[in-house]
């Protein structure tokens, strides 16, 4: 406690004396049991009570209330040390807390004042309960009634309890801006648009299909999560011809998100926005590998003149970002992030920072990918990374966290969020889904394809995302897991989540969407972020499709079978993405209200 003497000043050197030998300043224990329990008192005053007895006034060495004991002169007591400065031991009483109205952010300190070596324990109130530590969740939290009981019993039990109300903080001027989500767009194997995605997730449907076409005929795996419509048919023919498939997905998802945010069709100028204050940030691994493959085939079959001049601009991974920029006349910036399967999530994180620090006011961020091609499928199959399960039994062949999982299912699509500075959104009366509160990155430095089985890199990204959001682990109310349904990857992620969540790992609902969608590669982070936003907004956690029985080694609260109501005790949801080469990215979203 702040008024307590320094514990380092007290040296414990027990020896037995008679009560008659005790003088003020001695540190005494009245019985062998008190010595064993480290229950000591400073003698503040002695006074003969009778020829046979002495009255001693005693005070806990770290401060507390006085007590008097009348003891026989010849009675044996234990003295630990002599001549403590009695004036330095404060006389304290723990105030009653029965009528105190606690608030989140309050602190309570408790010290066992009879033990001169005791360390003060501090509890912080958050989400209506008191936590010993907000980030290392080892001990179970306690309730308000427990804290009030501590204060009532403190003086009798030799404790000092102090309540520290939450300090009033004024908002700092000129700091990083708060970023919010105001629009959502998606093209996924569950259909066109966000509504099709959300309905499919809640209904427990999947969008994994048999691949037609003779080019897939000889492959050992012929299922993938493909978008059920041709995106080119949803765009003007001239525009579609100049975009690869991933860019088509991206433009359609961006248009939906733009409209959902309340902006006008056509783009920045039609919406009255300064195009230099709007940005694009999209993740992609390859974008659309089929363009380059097709160009190479034409070169071999028909010669150089048959290769389209659009082959190169339509091959680069940045095509999706540039096409969104062109379509909506966005000139602030158009960035592309390529960090394997973490690309979409990292792209969103970078956009958060660009808005936070005033580089732009609005950004379309997410990911787009179209790599369901024979060569990519063959490569994944050669790695033995793809699920060998088929569609015969009606279950999804992608089975995250399941006992019988056997690999991921390749997929395609796009997911885009409109991110906006909060003051910008409020000024135009925009509907706000949630706060884009923070993000975290790390690298495994372990293997070019396999995850680090320890999960230490994943855990680092998780902690960094929570910290960047200005939160604590106890604030985490939901996790949208990366969980690709590979044996090693799912266990590494589960281990990392257990390490970070501590004893809360059984109470934070976790869901994984790759049973619904397959693995959308660079687009996965964008689509899963859209779903995480909707989970916070609607207060409902979608189930994990394909997981008939959770692997015993996972030891998480995996939501299966049916949607579940989002718990009330927390406000942060984490969306995880991890990629080949050890790229780890985690997005932290905070619900509003």
Coordinates of C-alpha atoms in Angstrom, one line a residue:
X1 CA 0.0 0.0 0.0
X2 CA 1.2 3.6 -0.5
X3 CA 1.3 4.3 3.3
X4 CA 3.1 1.0 4.2
X5 CA 6.7 0.8 5.3
X6 CA 9.2 -0.8 2.8
X7 CA 9.1 -4.5 3.2
X8 CA 12.8 -4.7 2.5
X9 CA 13.5 -3.0 5.9
X10 CA 12.1 -5.9 7.9
X11 CA 14.5 -8.8 8.6
X12 CA 12.9 -12.0 10.0
X13 CA 15.1 -13.6 12.6
X14 CA 12.7 -15.5 14.9
X15 CA 13.7 -16.2 18.5
X16 CA 11.7 -17.0 21.7
X17 CA 11.4 -14.5 24.6
X18 CA 9.0 -14.0 27.5
X19 CA 6.3 -11.3 27.3
X20 CA 8.2 -9.4 30.0
X21 CA 11.1 -9.0 27.7
X22 CA 9.1 -7.5 24.8
X23 CA 9.5 -3.7 24.2
X24 CA 7.8 -1.3 21.8
X25 CA 9.2 -1.7 18.3
X26 CA 9.5 -5.5 18.5
X27 CA 7.9 -7.5 15.8
X28 CA 6.2 -10.4 17.5
X29 CA 4.1 -13.5 16.8
X30 CA 1.9 -14.6 19.7
X31 CA 2.0 -18.4 19.0
X32 CA 3.9 -21.0 17.0
X33 CA 0.9 -21.2 14.6
X34 CA 1.2 -17.4 14.0
X35 CA 4.9 -17.9 13.2
X36 CA 4.0 -20.7 10.7
X37 CA 1.3 -18.5 9.1
X38 CA 3.5 -15.4 9.0
X39 CA 1.2 -13.5 11.3
X40 CA 3.2 -10.8 12.9
X41 CA 2.5 -7.5 14.8
X42 CA 4.6 -4.5 15.8
X43 CA 4.4 -3.7 19.5
X44 CA 3.4 0.0 19.7
X45 CA 2.9 0.2 23.5
X46 CA 3.3 -1.9 26.6
X47 CA 1.7 -1.3 30.0
X48 CA 1.6 -3.4 33.2
X49 CA -2.0 -4.6 33.7
X50 CA -1.3 -6.5 37.0
X51 CA 1.7 -8.0 38.8
X52 CA 1.3 -11.1 36.6
X53 CA 0.2 -9.6 33.2
X54 CA 1.1 -7.0 30.6
X55 CA -1.1 -5.2 28.2
X56 CA 0.5 -4.9 24.7
X57 CA -0.9 -2.8 21.9
X58 CA -0.2 -4.4 18.5
X59 CA -0.4 -3.2 14.9
X60 CA 0.2 -5.1 11.6
X61 CA 3.6 -4.3 10.2
X62 CA 2.2 -3.1 6.9
X63 CA -0.4 -0.9 8.6
X64 CA -3.8 -1.6 10.0
X65 CA -6.0 -1.3 13.1
X66 CA -4.6 -1.7 16.6
X67 CA -5.5 -4.5 18.9
X68 CA -4.7 -5.0 22.6
X69 CA -3.7 -8.3 24.2
X70 CA -3.3 -8.9 27.9
X71 CA -0.7 -11.6 28.3
X72 CA 1.1 -13.3 31.2
X73 CA 4.6 -12.0 31.9
X74 CA 6.1 -15.5 31.7
X75 CA 4.3 -16.5 28.5
X76 CA 6.6 -17.3 25.6
X77 CA 6.2 -15.3 22.3
X78 CA 8.4 -15.1 19.2
X79 CA 10.2 -12.0 18.3
X80 CA 11.3 -11.6 14.7
X81 CA 13.3 -8.4 15.0
X82 CA 13.8 -5.4 17.4
X83 CA 13.2 -1.7 17.3
X84 CA 11.1 -1.1 14.2
X85 CA 10.1 2.6 13.8
X86 CA 6.6 2.5 15.2
X87 CA 5.8 5.9 13.8
X88 CA 6.4 4.6 10.3
X89 CA 3.7 1.9 10.6
X90 CA 0.4 3.6 9.7
X91 CA -2.7 3.1 11.6
X92 CA -5.3 2.2 9.0
X93 CA -8.8 0.8 8.8
X94 CA -10.3 -0.7 5.7
X95 CA -13.4 1.4 4.8
X96 CA -16.7 -0.4 4.2
X97 CA -17.6 -0.9 0.6
X98 CA -21.2 -2.1 1.0
X99 CA -22.7 1.2 -0.2
X100 CA -20.1 1.9 -2.9
X101 CA -21.3 1.8 -6.5
X102 CA -18.5 0.1 -8.4
X103 CA -17.7 1.0 -12.0
X104 CA -15.6 -0.8 -14.6
X105 CA -12.1 0.6 -14.4
X106 CA -12.1 0.8 -10.5
X107 CA -9.3 -0.9 -8.7
X108 CA -9.1 -2.6 -5.4
X109 CA -5.8 -3.3 -3.6
X110 CA -5.5 -5.9 -0.9
X111 CA -2.5 -6.6 1.2
X112 CA -2.1 -9.1 4.1
X113 CA -0.8 -6.5 6.5
X114 CA 0.3 -8.9 9.2
X115 CA 2.9 -10.4 6.9
X116 CA 5.9 -7.9 6.6
X117 CA 6.9 -9.5 3.3
X118 CA 3.4 -9.5 1.7
X119 CA 2.9 -8.0 -1.7
X120 CA -0.2 -6.0 -2.5
X121 CA -2.6 -7.7 -4.9
X122 CA -4.6 -5.5 -7.2
X123 CA -7.9 -6.4 -8.9
X124 CA -9.4 -4.3 -11.7
X125 CA -13.1 -4.3 -12.5
X126 CA -14.0 -5.0 -16.1
X127 CA -17.2 -6.3 -17.6
X128 CA -18.8 -6.3 -14.1
X129 CA -16.3 -8.6 -12.5
X130 CA -12.9 -8.2 -10.8
X131 CA -9.7 -9.6 -12.5
X132 CA -6.3 -10.2 -10.9
X133 CA -4.8 -9.6 -14.4
X134 CA -6.6 -8.3 -17.5
X135 CA -4.2 -10.1 -19.9
X136 CA -2.9 -13.2 -18.2
X137 CA -6.2 -14.9 -17.4
X138 CA -5.0 -17.6 -14.9
X139 CA -7.3 -17.0 -12.0
X140 CA -11.0 -16.8 -12.1
X141 CA -12.5 -13.4 -11.7
X142 CA -14.4 -12.5 -8.5
X143 CA -17.7 -10.6 -8.1
X144 CA -18.7 -7.4 -6.4
X145 CA -20.0 -9.2 -3.3
X146 CA -16.6 -10.9 -2.8
X147 CA -14.8 -7.5 -2.9
X148 CA -17.3 -6.0 -0.4
X149 CA -16.8 -9.1 1.9
X150 CA -13.0 -8.6 1.7
X151 CA -13.4 -5.0 3.1
X152 CA -15.8 -6.1 5.8
X153 CA -13.5 -8.8 7.1
X154 CA -10.2 -7.0 6.4
X155 CA -9.5 -5.6 9.9
X156 CA -10.4 -8.9 11.6
X157 CA -8.3 -11.0 9.3
X158 CA -5.3 -8.7 9.3
X159 CA -5.7 -7.3 5.8
X160 CA -5.9 -3.8 4.5
X161 CA -8.2 -3.2 1.5
X162 CA -8.4 0.0 -0.5
X163 CA -10.8 1.0 -3.2
X164 CA -9.5 3.3 -6.0
X165 CA -12.3 4.7 -8.2
X166 CA -11.7 4.9 -11.9
X167 CA -9.9 8.1 -12.7
X168 CA -11.6 10.6 -15.0
X169 CA -9.7 10.9 -18.2
X170 CA -10.1 13.6 -20.7
X171 CA -9.7 12.8 -24.4
X172 CA -6.3 13.6 -25.7
X173 CA -6.3 16.2 -28.5
X174 CA -4.4 15.4 -31.7
X175 CA -4.0 11.7 -31.1
X176 CA -4.7 8.8 -33.5
X177 CA -8.3 8.8 -34.9
X178 CA -10.8 6.2 -34.2
X179 CA -11.6 4.0 -37.2
X180 CA -15.1 2.5 -37.8
X181 CA -16.7 0.1 -40.3
X182 CA -19.5 1.6 -42.3
X183 CA -19.9 -0.6 -45.3
X184 CA -19.6 -4.3 -46.3
X185 CA -19.3 -6.2 -49.6
X186 CA -18.7 -9.8 -50.5
X187 CA -18.5 -12.3 -53.4
X188 CA -18.2 -15.8 -52.0
X189 CA -19.0 -19.5 -52.7
X190 CA -22.2 -18.9 -50.8
X191 CA -23.4 -16.4 -53.4
X192 CA -23.4 -12.8 -54.5
X193 CA -23.4 -10.2 -51.8
X194 CA -23.2 -9.9 -48.0
X195 CA -26.8 -11.1 -47.4
X196 CA -26.1 -14.4 -49.3
X197 CA -22.9 -14.9 -47.2
X198 CA -24.6 -14.2 -43.9
X199 CA -27.7 -16.3 -44.6
X200 CA -25.5 -19.2 -45.7
X201 CA -23.3 -19.0 -42.6
X202 CA -26.3 -19.0 -40.2
X203 CA -28.1 -21.7 -42.1
X204 CA -25.0 -23.9 -41.9
X205 CA -24.6 -24.3 -45.7
X206 CA -21.4 -24.6 -47.7
X207 CA -20.5 -23.5 -51.2
X208 CA -18.0 -26.2 -52.1
X209 CA -18.6 -27.8 -55.5
X210 CA -17.3 -30.3 -57.9
X211 CA -15.0 -28.8 -60.5
X212 CA -16.2 -29.3 -64.1
X213 CA -14.1 -29.0 -67.2
X214 CA -11.6 -31.4 -68.8
X215 CA -8.6 -29.4 -67.4
X216 CA -9.5 -30.6 -63.9
X217 CA -10.3 -34.2 -65.0
X218 CA -7.0 -35.8 -64.1
X219 CA -6.5 -34.0 -60.8
X220 CA -6.6 -36.1 -57.6
X221 CA -8.8 -33.5 -55.9
X222 CA -11.6 -31.9 -57.9
X223 CA -13.6 -29.9 -55.3
X224 CA -13.3 -26.2 -54.5
X225 CA -15.1 -23.3 -53.1
X226 CA -16.2 -21.4 -56.2
X227 CA -18.4 -18.4 -56.6
X228 CA -21.6 -19.8 -58.2
X229 CA -22.0 -17.0 -60.9
X230 CA -19.7 -15.6 -63.6
X231 CA -18.7 -12.2 -62.3
X232 CA -18.1 -11.0 -65.8
X233 CA -21.8 -11.2 -66.4
X234 CA -22.5 -8.7 -63.6
X235 CA -20.3 -6.1 -65.1
X236 CA -20.3 -4.2 -68.4
X237 CA -18.7 -6.3 -71.1
X238 CA -16.0 -3.8 -72.0
X239 CA -15.0 -3.3 -68.4
X240 CA -15.0 -7.0 -67.6
X241 CA -12.7 -7.8 -70.5
X242 CA -10.0 -5.6 -68.9
X243 CA -10.2 -7.3 -65.5
X244 CA -9.0 -10.6 -64.3
X245 CA -11.4 -12.8 -62.3
X246 CA -10.1 -11.6 -59.0
X247 CA -10.4 -8.0 -60.0
X248 CA -14.0 -8.6 -61.1
X249 CA -14.8 -10.1 -57.7
X250 CA -13.1 -7.1 -56.0
X251 CA -15.0 -4.5 -58.0
X252 CA -18.3 -6.1 -57.3
X253 CA -17.6 -6.4 -53.6
X254 CA -16.3 -2.8 -53.5
X255 CA -19.4 -1.5 -55.2
X256 CA -21.6 -3.3 -52.7
X257 CA -19.6 -2.0 -49.7
X258 CA -19.6 1.5 -51.2
X259 CA -23.4 1.5 -51.5
X260 CA -23.8 -0.1 -48.1
X261 CA -21.9 2.7 -46.5
X262 CA -24.4 5.2 -47.9
X263 CA -22.3 6.6 -50.8
X264 CA -23.6 7.3 -54.3
X265 CA -23.2 5.0 -57.3
X266 CA -20.3 6.0 -59.5
X267 CA -17.7 6.9 -56.9
X268 CA -16.0 9.6 -55.0
X269 CA -17.0 12.6 -57.1
X270 CA -20.7 11.6 -57.3
X271 CA -20.7 11.1 -53.5
X272 CA -19.2 14.6 -52.8
X273 CA -15.9 13.2 -51.5
X274 CA -12.4 14.4 -52.2
X275 CA -10.9 11.5 -54.2
X276 CA -7.5 12.3 -52.8
X277 CA -8.8 11.5 -49.2
X278 CA -10.0 8.0 -50.1
X279 CA -7.8 4.9 -50.5
X280 CA -7.9 1.3 -51.5
X281 CA -6.0 -1.5 -49.7
X282 CA -6.5 -5.0 -50.9
X283 CA -4.7 -8.3 -50.3
X284 CA -3.9 -10.9 -52.9
X285 CA -1.4 -13.7 -53.3
X286 CA -1.5 -14.1 -57.1
X287 CA -4.8 -12.5 -58.0
X288 CA -5.7 -14.6 -61.0
X289 CA -3.2 -17.1 -62.1
X290 CA -5.2 -18.2 -65.1
X291 CA -4.4 -15.1 -67.1
X292 CA -0.6 -15.9 -67.2
X293 CA -1.3 -19.6 -67.8
X294 CA -3.6 -18.7 -70.7
X295 CA -1.1 -16.3 -72.2
X296 CA 1.6 -19.0 -72.0
X297 CA -0.6 -21.5 -73.7
X298 CA -1.4 -19.1 -76.5
X299 CA 2.3 -18.4 -76.9
X300 CA 3.1 -22.1 -77.3
X301 CA 0.1 -22.9 -79.5
X302 CA -0.1 -19.9 -81.8
X303 CA 3.0 -17.8 -81.3
X304 CA 3.7 -14.3 -79.9
X305 CA 1.1 -12.4 -81.9
X306 CA -1.6 -14.4 -80.2
X307 CA -0.7 -13.1 -76.7
X308 CA -3.0 -10.3 -75.6
X309 CA -1.4 -6.9 -74.7
X310 CA -3.6 -7.1 -71.6
X311 CA -1.8 -10.2 -70.3
X312 CA 0.7 -8.4 -68.2
X313 CA -1.6 -5.7 -66.6
X314 CA -4.2 -8.4 -65.9
X315 CA -1.6 -10.8 -64.3
X316 CA -0.1 -8.6 -61.6
X317 CA -1.6 -9.1 -58.1
X318 CA -2.2 -5.3 -57.8
X319 CA -4.9 -5.5 -60.6
X320 CA -7.8 -5.8 -58.1
X321 CA -6.8 -2.7 -56.2
X322 CA -6.2 -0.7 -59.3
X323 CA -9.5 -1.7 -60.8
X324 CA -11.4 -0.7 -57.7
X325 CA -9.5 2.7 -57.8
X326 CA -10.5 3.1 -61.4
X327 CA -14.1 2.1 -60.9
X328 CA -14.8 4.5 -58.0
X329 CA -12.4 7.2 -59.0
X330 CA -10.2 6.9 -55.9
X331 CA -6.9 8.8 -56.1
X332 CA -5.7 8.9 -52.5
X333 CA -3.8 5.6 -52.8
X334 CA -4.3 2.0 -54.1
X335 CA -2.1 -0.4 -52.3
X336 CA -1.7 -4.2 -52.6
X337 CA -0.6 -6.4 -49.8
X338 CA 0.9 -9.8 -50.6
X339 CA 1.6 -11.9 -47.5
X340 CA 0.2 -15.3 -48.4
X341 CA -3.1 -16.2 -46.8
X342 CA -2.7 -13.3 -44.3
X343 CA -2.9 -10.8 -47.2
X344 CA -6.5 -9.7 -46.7
X345 CA -6.2 -9.1 -43.0
X346 CA -2.9 -7.3 -43.3
X347 CA -4.4 -5.0 -46.0
X348 CA -7.3 -4.1 -43.6
X349 CA -4.8 -3.4 -40.8
X350 CA -2.7 -1.1 -43.1
X351 CA -5.8 0.8 -44.0
X352 CA -6.7 1.3 -40.4
X353 CA -3.3 2.9 -39.8
X354 CA -3.7 5.1 -42.9
X355 CA -6.9 6.5 -41.5
X356 CA -5.7 6.7 -37.9
X357 CA -2.9 8.9 -38.7
X358 CA -4.7 11.2 -41.2
X359 CA -3.4 10.0 -44.5
X360 CA -6.9 9.3 -45.8
X361 CA -10.4 9.6 -44.3
X362 CA -12.1 6.6 -46.0
X363 CA -10.6 3.3 -47.3
X364 CA -12.0 0.2 -49.1
X365 CA -10.0 -2.7 -47.6
X366 CA -10.1 -6.4 -47.8
X367 CA -8.9 -9.1 -50.2
X368 CA -9.7 -10.8 -53.6
X369 CA -8.4 -14.0 -55.1
X370 CA -9.2 -16.4 -58.0
X371 CA -6.7 -19.2 -58.0
X372 CA -8.9 -22.3 -58.6
X373 CA -6.8 -23.3 -61.5
X374 CA -5.5 -26.8 -62.5
X375 CA -1.8 -25.9 -61.7
X376 CA -2.6 -24.4 -58.3
X377 CA -4.9 -27.3 -57.4
X378 CA -2.2 -29.8 -58.6
X379 CA 0.5 -28.1 -56.5
X380 CA -1.7 -28.1 -53.3
X381 CA -2.5 -31.7 -53.9
X382 CA 1.2 -32.6 -54.3
X383 CA 1.8 -30.9 -51.0
X384 CA -0.8 -33.2 -49.5
X385 CA -2.5 -30.1 -48.2
X386 CA -5.9 -30.6 -49.8
X387 CA -8.8 -32.5 -48.2
X388 CA -9.5 -35.9 -49.9
X389 CA -13.1 -35.9 -48.7
X390 CA -15.8 -35.7 -51.3
X391 CA -19.3 -34.3 -51.4
X392 CA -21.1 -37.7 -51.3
X393 CA -22.2 -37.6 -47.6
X394 CA -23.5 -34.0 -47.7
X395 CA -20.9 -32.8 -45.2
X396 CA -18.4 -30.2 -46.2
X397 CA -15.1 -31.7 -47.2
X398 CA -13.4 -28.8 -45.3
X399 CA -13.6 -29.7 -41.6
X400 CA -12.0 -27.1 -39.3
X401 CA -11.0 -28.3 -35.8
X402 CA -12.7 -31.7 -36.5
X403 CA -11.2 -35.0 -35.5
X404 CA -11.5 -36.2 -39.1
X405 CA -10.1 -33.1 -40.7
X406 CA -7.6 -33.9 -43.5
X407 CA -6.7 -30.7 -45.3
X408 CA -8.1 -27.5 -46.8
X409 CA -10.3 -26.9 -49.8
X410 CA -9.2 -24.3 -52.3
X411 CA -11.5 -21.3 -52.8
X412 CA -12.1 -17.9 -54.4
X413 CA -13.9 -14.7 -53.8
X414 CA -13.6 -11.2 -52.3
X415 CA -14.5 -9.4 -49.1
X416 CA -14.3 -5.6 -48.7
X417 CA -14.9 -3.3 -45.8
X418 CA -15.5 0.5 -45.9
X419 CA -13.3 1.9 -43.2
X420 CA -13.8 5.5 -42.1
X421 CA -12.6 8.0 -39.5
X422 CA -15.2 8.1 -36.9
X423 CA -15.7 11.9 -37.0
X424 CA -16.1 11.7 -40.8
X425 CA -18.7 9.0 -40.5
X426 CA -20.6 10.8 -37.8
X427 CA -20.5 14.1 -39.7
X428 CA -22.4 12.5 -42.6
X429 CA -24.8 10.5 -40.4
X430 CA -23.5 7.1 -41.5
X431 CA -24.6 3.8 -39.9
X432 CA -21.6 2.3 -38.0
X433 CA -21.3 -1.5 -37.7
X434 CA -18.4 -1.5 -35.3
X435 CA -15.0 -0.1 -34.6
X436 CA -11.9 -1.3 -36.5
X437 CA -10.0 -1.1 -33.2
X438 CA -6.5 -2.6 -34.0
X439 CA -4.4 -5.3 -35.6
X440 CA -1.3 -7.3 -35.0
X441 CA 1.4 -8.9 -37.1
X442 CA 4.2 -11.4 -36.4
X443 CA 6.3 -13.9 -38.3
X444 CA 7.0 -17.6 -37.4
X445 CA 10.5 -17.8 -38.9
X446 CA 10.0 -21.6 -38.9
X447 CA 9.3 -23.1 -42.3
X448 CA 8.4 -22.1 -45.8
X449 CA 5.0 -23.8 -45.6
X450 CA 4.4 -25.5 -42.3
X451 CA 3.2 -23.5 -39.2
X452 CA 5.3 -23.4 -36.1
X453 CA 3.7 -26.1 -33.9
X454 CA 4.3 -24.1 -30.8
X455 CA 2.0 -21.4 -31.9
X456 CA 4.2 -18.7 -30.4
X457 CA 4.1 -16.5 -33.5
X458 CA 0.4 -16.7 -33.7
X459 CA 0.1 -15.9 -29.9
X460 CA 2.3 -12.8 -30.5
X461 CA 0.1 -11.5 -33.2
X462 CA -3.0 -12.1 -31.1
X463 CA -1.6 -10.2 -28.1
X464 CA -0.4 -7.3 -30.4
X465 CA -3.9 -7.0 -31.9
X466 CA -5.5 -6.7 -28.5
X467 CA -2.9 -4.2 -27.3
X468 CA -3.2 -2.2 -30.5
X469 CA -6.9 -2.0 -29.9
X470 CA -6.3 -0.5 -26.5
X471 CA -7.9 -3.5 -24.9
X472 CA -7.1 -6.5 -22.7
X473 CA -7.5 -10.2 -23.1
X474 CA -10.5 -10.2 -20.8
X475 CA -12.3 -8.0 -23.4
X476 CA -12.2 -10.8 -26.1
X477 CA -15.7 -12.1 -26.6
X478 CA -15.3 -14.0 -29.9
X479 CA -12.6 -15.4 -32.2
X480 CA -13.1 -16.0 -36.0
X481 CA -10.4 -18.6 -36.4
X482 CA -8.2 -19.1 -39.5
X483 CA -8.5 -22.9 -39.0
X484 CA -8.0 -24.2 -42.5
X485 CA -8.7 -27.9 -41.4
X486 CA -5.1 -29.0 -41.8
X487 CA -4.0 -31.2 -38.9
X488 CA -0.9 -29.1 -37.9
X489 CA -2.3 -25.7 -38.5
X490 CA -5.5 -26.1 -36.5
X491 CA -3.6 -27.4 -33.5
X492 CA -1.0 -24.6 -33.6
X493 CA -3.7 -22.0 -33.7
X494 CA -5.7 -23.7 -31.0
X495 CA -2.6 -23.8 -28.8
X496 CA -1.9 -20.1 -29.3
X497 CA -5.5 -19.2 -28.5
X498 CA -5.3 -21.2 -25.3
X499 CA -2.1 -19.6 -24.3
X500 CA -3.4 -16.1 -24.9
X501 CA -6.9 -16.6 -23.5
X502 CA -5.7 -18.5 -20.4
X503 CA -8.6 -20.0 -18.4
X504 CA -11.1 -18.2 -20.6
X505 CA -10.4 -20.5 -23.5
X506 CA -13.5 -22.5 -22.7
X507 CA -15.8 -19.5 -22.5
X508 CA -14.9 -17.5 -25.6
X509 CA -16.9 -18.8 -28.6
X510 CA -14.7 -19.7 -31.6
X511 CA -15.9 -20.3 -35.1
X512 CA -14.2 -21.2 -38.4
X513 CA -15.8 -20.4 -41.7
X514 CA -13.7 -22.5 -44.1
X515 CA -16.1 -25.3 -43.8
X516 CA -18.7 -23.0 -45.4
X517 CA -16.4 -21.4 -48.0
X518 CA -13.2 -23.3 -48.5
X519 CA -9.9 -21.4 -48.1
X520 CA -10.2 -18.2 -50.1
X521 CA -6.4 -17.6 -49.9
X522 CA -5.6 -13.9 -50.1
X523 CA -9.4 -13.1 -49.9
X524 CA -10.0 -15.1 -46.8
X525 CA -9.1 -12.3 -44.4
X526 CA -11.4 -9.9 -46.1
X527 CA -14.4 -12.2 -46.2
X528 CA -13.9 -13.5 -42.6
X529 CA -13.6 -9.8 -41.4
X530 CA -17.0 -9.1 -43.1
X531 CA -18.4 -12.1 -41.1
X532 CA -16.8 -11.0 -37.9
X533 CA -18.3 -7.5 -38.3
X534 CA -21.7 -9.0 -38.8
X535 CA -21.2 -11.3 -35.7
X536 CA -20.6 -8.2 -33.6
X537 CA -23.4 -6.2 -35.2
X538 CA -26.1 -8.9 -34.9
X539 CA -24.8 -10.5 -31.7
X540 CA -24.8 -14.0 -33.3
X541 CA -21.9 -16.4 -33.8
X542 CA -22.2 -18.6 -36.9
X543 CA -21.5 -22.4 -36.5
X544 CA -18.5 -24.2 -37.8
X545 CA -19.6 -26.3 -40.7
X546 CA -18.0 -29.7 -41.3
X547 CA -16.9 -30.2 -37.7
X548 CA -19.1 -33.1 -36.6
X549 CA -16.8 -33.8 -33.6
X550 CA -14.2 -31.4 -32.3
X551 CA -10.7 -32.8 -31.9
X552 CA -10.0 -33.4 -28.2
X553 CA -6.6 -31.6 -28.5
X554 CA -8.3 -28.4 -29.6
X555 CA -9.7 -27.5 -26.2
X556 CA -11.6 -24.5 -27.3
X557 CA -15.3 -23.5 -27.2
X558 CA -15.9 -24.2 -30.9
X559 CA -19.4 -23.3 -32.0
X560 CA -20.9 -26.2 -33.9
X561 CA -24.4 -27.4 -35.1
X562 CA -26.2 -24.0 -34.7
X563 CA -25.7 -20.3 -34.3
X564 CA -25.1 -19.0 -30.8
X565 CA -25.8 -15.7 -29.1
X566 CA -22.7 -13.6 -28.6
X567 CA -21.8 -13.3 -24.9
X568 CA -22.3 -9.9 -23.3
X569 CA -19.1 -9.9 -21.2
X570 CA -16.6 -8.3 -23.6
X571 CA -16.4 -6.2 -26.7
X572 CA -13.5 -7.4 -28.8
X573 CA -13.7 -9.9 -31.6
X574 CA -10.6 -11.2 -33.3
X575 CA -10.3 -12.3 -36.9
X576 CA -7.2 -14.5 -37.5
X577 CA -5.3 -15.1 -40.8
X578 CA -2.0 -17.0 -41.1
X579 CA -0.1 -17.8 -44.3
X580 CA 2.6 -19.9 -45.8
X581 CA 6.0 -18.7 -44.7
X582 CA 4.9 -17.8 -41.3
X583 CA 2.8 -14.7 -42.0
X584 CA 0.5 -14.0 -39.0
X585 CA -2.1 -11.2 -39.0
X586 CA -4.9 -10.6 -36.5
X587 CA -7.7 -8.0 -36.8
X588 CA -9.4 -6.7 -33.6
X589 CA -12.9 -5.3 -34.0
X590 CA -14.9 -3.7 -31.2
X591 CA -18.7 -3.6 -30.9
X592 CA -20.4 -0.3 -30.5
X593 CA -22.6 0.4 -27.5

